CSV table of C-alpha atoms in Angstrom, one decimal:
chain,number,residue,atom,x,y,z
L,1,MET,CA,89.4,119.2,108.7
L,2,SER,CA,87.9,116.3,110.7
L,3,ILE,CA,88.8,112.7,110.2
L,4,PHE,CA,85.3,110.8,109.6
L,5,GLN,CA,84.5,107.8,111.6
L,6,LEU,CA,82.8,105.2,109.8
L,7,GLY,CA,79.8,103.0,111.1
L,8,GLU,CA,78.0,100.1,109.8
L,9,ASN,CA,76.3,101.9,106.9
L,10,LEU,CA,78.1,101.4,103.5
L,11,VAL,CA,79.3,105.0,103.0
L,12,PHE,CA,82.4,107.0,102.6
L,13,PRO,CA,82.9,110.7,102.9
L,14,ASP,CA,83.9,112.7,99.6
L,15,PRO,CA,87.6,111.8,99.3
L,16,ARG,CA,88.2,115.5,98.6
L,17,LEU,CA,87.7,116.2,102.4
L,18,ALA,CA,90.8,114.1,103.4
L,19,GLU,CA,93.5,115.6,105.6
L,20,PRO,CA,96.6,117.1,103.7
L,21,GLU,CA,98.6,113.9,104.0
L,22,GLY,CA,95.4,112.1,102.7
L,23,LEU,CA,93.9,110.4,105.9
L,24,LEU,CA,90.1,110.4,105.2
L,25,ALA,CA,88.2,108.1,107.8
L,26,PHE,CA,88.6,105.5,110.3
L,27,GLY,CA,86.6,102.5,111.3
L,28,GLY,CA,84.0,100.4,109.4
L,29,ASP,CA,84.9,97.1,108.2
L,30,LEU,CA,87.0,95.1,105.4
L,31,GLU,CA,84.2,93.4,103.9
L,32,PRO,CA,84.5,92.9,99.8
L,33,GLU,CA,81.6,95.4,99.4
L,34,ARG,CA,83.1,98.3,101.3
L,35,ILE,CA,86.6,97.6,99.9
L,36,LEU,CA,85.3,97.8,96.3
L,37,MET,CA,83.4,100.9,96.9
L,38,ALA,CA,86.4,102.5,98.5
L,39,TYR,CA,88.5,101.8,95.2
L,40,LYS,CA,85.8,103.2,93.0
L,41,MET,CA,85.9,106.4,95.1
L,42,GLY,CA,89.7,106.7,95.2
L,43,ILE,CA,90.1,105.4,98.6
L,44,PHE,CA,92.1,102.7,100.1
L,45,PRO,CA,92.8,101.0,103.4
L,46,TRP,CA,96.2,101.3,105.1
L,47,PHE,CA,96.8,100.8,108.7
L,48,SER,CA,99.0,98.7,111.2
L,49,ASP,CA,98.1,96.3,113.9
L,50,ASN,CA,98.2,98.6,116.4
L,51,GLN,CA,95.7,101.1,114.8
L,52,PRO,CA,92.0,101.3,113.7
L,53,ILE,CA,91.1,100.8,110.0
L,54,LEU,CA,92.5,103.7,108.3
L,55,TRP,CA,91.1,105.0,105.0
L,56,TRP,CA,93.2,107.0,102.8
L,57,SER,CA,92.9,109.3,99.6
L,58,PRO,CA,96.3,111.1,99.0
L,59,ASP,CA,97.0,114.1,96.7
L,60,PRO,CA,98.8,113.9,94.4
L,61,ARG,CA,98.2,110.2,93.3
L,62,MET,CA,100.9,108.1,91.8
L,63,VAL,CA,99.6,106.4,88.5
L,64,LEU,CA,101.1,104.6,85.7
L,65,PHE,CA,99.5,104.3,82.1
L,66,PRO,CA,100.3,100.9,80.8
L,67,GLU,CA,101.3,101.7,77.7
L,68,GLN,CA,103.9,104.0,79.1
L,69,PHE,CA,105.7,101.5,81.3
L,70,HIS,CA,109.4,102.5,81.0
L,71,ILE,CA,111.6,99.5,80.5
L,72,SER,CA,115.4,100.4,81.3
L,73,LYS,CA,118.0,98.6,79.2
L,74,THR,CA,119.3,96.5,82.2
L,75,LEU,CA,115.5,95.4,82.4
L,76,ARG,CA,115.2,94.7,78.9
L,77,ARG,CA,118.0,92.4,79.1
L,78,ARG,CA,116.6,90.4,81.8
L,79,LEU,CA,113.3,90.3,80.4
L,80,ARG,CA,114.7,88.9,77.2
L,81,SER,CA,116.8,86.4,78.9
L,82,LYS,CA,113.6,84.3,79.8
L,83,LYS,CA,115.3,82.6,82.7
L,84,PHE,CA,112.3,83.1,84.8
L,85,THR,CA,108.6,81.9,84.6
L,86,VAL,CA,105.6,84.4,85.0
L,87,GLU,CA,102.2,83.5,86.1
L,88,PHE,CA,99.1,85.3,87.0
L,89,ASP,CA,96.6,84.3,89.7
L,90,ARG,CA,98.4,80.8,90.6
L,91,ASN,CA,99.4,81.3,94.3
L,92,PHE,CA,97.7,84.3,95.6
L,93,SER,CA,98.1,83.4,99.2
L,94,GLU,CA,101.7,82.8,99.0
L,95,ILE,CA,102.0,86.1,97.1
L,96,ILE,CA,100.3,88.3,99.9
L,97,GLN,CA,102.3,86.4,102.4
L,98,TYR,CA,105.6,87.3,101.2
L,99,CYS,CA,104.5,91.0,100.5
L,100,ALA,CA,103.9,91.0,104.2
L,101,ILE,CA,107.0,89.6,105.5
L,102,THR,CA,109.5,90.7,103.1
L,103,PRO,CA,111.6,93.5,104.7
L,104,ARG,CA,111.8,96.7,102.8
L,105,HIS,CA,114.4,99.5,103.0
L,106,GLY,CA,113.5,102.2,105.3
L,107,GLU,CA,110.6,100.5,106.6
L,108,GLN,CA,109.7,98.8,109.9
L,109,GLY,CA,106.8,96.2,110.4
L,110,THR,CA,104.3,95.7,107.9
L,111,TRP,CA,100.8,97.3,107.0
L,112,ILE,CA,99.6,93.9,105.6
L,113,THR,CA,98.0,92.8,108.6
L,114,ASP,CA,96.3,89.3,109.0
L,115,GLU,CA,92.9,91.1,108.8
L,116,MET,CA,94.1,92.8,105.4
L,117,ILE,CA,95.4,89.4,104.3
L,118,GLU,CA,91.9,87.7,105.0
L,119,ALA,CA,90.1,90.4,103.3
L,120,TYR,CA,92.0,90.3,100.1
L,121,HIS,CA,91.9,86.7,100.0
L,122,LYS,CA,88.0,86.9,99.9
L,123,LEU,CA,88.4,89.4,97.0
L,124,HIS,CA,90.5,87.0,95.3
L,125,LEU,CA,88.1,84.3,95.6
L,126,LEU,CA,85.4,86.6,94.1
L,127,GLY,CA,87.6,87.4,91.2
L,128,PHE,CA,88.5,91.1,92.0
L,129,ALA,CA,92.0,90.7,93.4
L,130,HIS,CA,94.8,89.2,91.2
L,131,CYS,CA,98.4,88.4,91.5
L,132,VAL,CA,101.5,88.1,89.6
L,133,SER,CA,104.3,85.7,90.4
L,134,VAL,CA,107.9,85.4,89.1
L,135,SER,CA,109.8,82.2,89.8
L,136,ILE,CA,113.4,81.0,88.7
L,137,ALA,CA,113.7,77.1,88.5
L,138,GLY,CA,110.6,76.6,90.1
L,139,LYS,CA,111.2,78.8,93.2
L,140,LEU,CA,109.1,81.8,93.8
L,141,VAL,CA,111.3,85.0,93.8
L,142,GLY,CA,109.0,87.9,93.4
L,143,GLY,CA,105.5,88.9,92.8
L,144,LEU,CA,102.7,91.6,93.3
L,145,TYR,CA,99.1,91.8,94.0
L,146,GLY,CA,96.2,94.1,93.4
L,147,ILE,CA,92.4,94.9,92.7
L,148,SER,CA,90.8,95.0,89.1
L,149,ILE,CA,87.6,97.0,88.6
L,150,GLY,CA,86.5,98.2,85.4
L,151,LYS,CA,89.5,99.2,83.4
L,152,GLY,CA,91.7,100.2,86.3
L,153,PHE,CA,94.2,98.1,88.3
L,154,PHE,CA,94.9,99.0,91.8
L,155,GLY,CA,98.3,98.0,92.7
L,156,GLU,CA,98.7,97.0,96.6
L,157,SER,CA,102.2,95.5,97.1
L,158,MET,CA,105.2,93.8,95.7
L,159,PHE,CA,108.1,92.1,96.9
L,160,SER,CA,111.5,90.7,95.4
L,161,LEU,CA,113.8,88.1,96.8
L,162,GLU,CA,116.3,88.9,94.1
L,163,LYS,CA,117.4,92.1,92.7
L,164,ASP,CA,114.6,93.7,90.4
L,165,VAL,CA,112.5,90.6,90.2
L,166,SER,CA,109.3,92.4,91.0
L,167,LYS,CA,110.1,94.8,88.1
L,168,ILE,CA,109.8,91.7,85.7
L,169,GLY,CA,106.2,90.9,87.3
L,170,PHE,CA,105.2,94.6,86.9
L,171,ALA,CA,106.4,94.7,83.2
L,172,TYR,CA,104.3,91.7,82.3
L,173,LEU,CA,101.4,93.1,84.4
L,174,ALA,CA,101.6,96.5,82.4
L,175,GLY,CA,102.1,94.4,79.4
L,176,VAL,CA,99.0,92.1,79.6
L,177,LEU,CA,96.8,94.9,81.1
L,178,ASN,CA,97.9,97.2,78.1
L,179,ASN,CA,96.7,94.4,75.6
L,180,TRP,CA,93.3,93.9,77.6
L,181,GLY,CA,92.7,97.8,77.1
L,182,PHE,CA,93.3,98.7,80.7
L,183,ASP,CA,93.5,102.7,81.0
L,184,ILE,CA,95.5,102.7,84.6
L,185,ILE,CA,97.4,101.3,87.0
L,186,ASP,CA,96.9,103.1,90.5
L,187,CYS,CA,100.3,102.9,92.4
L,188,GLN,CA,98.8,105.0,95.3
L,189,LEU,CA,101.8,106.8,96.9
L,190,PRO,CA,104.6,108.6,94.9
L,191,THR,CA,108.0,106.6,95.1
L,192,ASP,CA,111.3,107.1,93.2
L,193,HIS,CA,111.2,103.6,92.5
L,194,LEU,CA,107.8,103.8,90.6
L,195,LYS,CA,108.9,106.9,89.0
L,196,THR,CA,111.7,105.0,87.4
L,197,LEU,CA,109.2,102.6,85.8
L,198,GLY,CA,107.1,105.3,84.2
L,199,ALA,CA,104.6,106.2,87.0
L,200,VAL,CA,103.6,110.1,87.2
L,201,LYS,CA,102.0,112.1,89.9
L,202,ILE,CA,98.5,113.6,89.1
L,203,ASP,CA,96.2,115.6,91.4
L,204,ARG,CA,93.4,113.8,93.2
L,205,THR,CA,90.7,115.7,91.1
L,206,ALA,CA,92.1,114.6,87.9
L,207,PHE,CA,92.4,111.0,89.2
L,208,LEU,CA,88.7,110.9,90.7
L,209,ASN,CA,87.8,112.0,87.4
L,210,MET,CA,89.5,109.1,85.6
L,211,LEU,CA,88.0,106.7,88.1
L,212,SER,CA,84.6,108.0,87.3
L,213,GLN,CA,84.8,106.7,83.8
L,214,ILE,CA,87.1,103.6,84.0
L,215,THR,CA,85.2,102.0,86.8
L,216,GLN,CA,81.9,102.0,84.6
L,217,ASN,CA,83.4,99.7,82.2
L,218,PRO,CA,82.7,95.9,82.9
L,219,THR,CA,85.1,94.4,85.3
L,220,ARG,CA,87.3,91.4,84.1
L,221,GLN,CA,86.1,89.4,87.0
L,222,GLY,CA,87.6,85.8,87.7
L,223,ASN,CA,90.8,83.9,87.7
L,224,TRP,CA,93.2,85.4,85.1
L,225,ARG,CA,95.6,82.6,84.9
L,226,GLU,CA,94.8,80.9,81.7
L,227,LYS,CA,94.1,83.9,79.8
L,228,ALA,CA,97.0,85.9,80.8
L,229,LYS,CA,99.3,82.9,80.0
L,230,ILE,CA,98.2,83.4,76.3
L,231,GLU,CA,99.2,87.2,76.6
L,232,ILE,CA,102.4,86.4,78.4
L,233,ASP,CA,103.6,83.9,75.7
L,234,ASN,CA,103.1,86.5,73.0
L,235,ILE,CA,104.6,89.5,74.7
L,236,VAL,CA,107.9,90.8,73.1
L,237,PHE,CA,110.0,93.2,75.1
């Protein structure tokens, strides 16, 4: 199979033509219209500073159905302790910067380049990109961000400055999205960490079939902070 080169035209090849590891295309740009089209087709950008823009559609795909989020006994105790504050869309720029600079086990460097930060900040201002922050005593200690289209949320990255804090943010994300009728959280690539939270692997064809349905629904566009706060205050773990 060939890796497709994108030009100025707003098109993508069929994601089923991706290489075995998921690489589909390179080039193009990171303008909001192209990124949103990519997500609707099951494609996402993922590249490092020394690479061109790379577009991926892996098979299998890791997904989490919001109502199936798994809460361990330890996590449930932490959630019930209420020693933290969870907010949506409060500090997107800070969240994505922390995701970019926070070291991860087994990883060197970051794929969240300055170009990616600028692109997702634009999407946040347009009401498509959202974040969840977790604070303790007023200090930001964890969070995550992603894209919302239709009844799907496409997770991008998360970070923790204290043990398991990103799980707290993820638990509230799943709870709020479930209450809002979201069908799926796309986790992109399989990891053991996501598996412990209830995420499962599905084949790309099944994932694309889901996308064709859920992305036809109206998008909950705009800032989620106030409406999510109502849900957060009423979620019981």
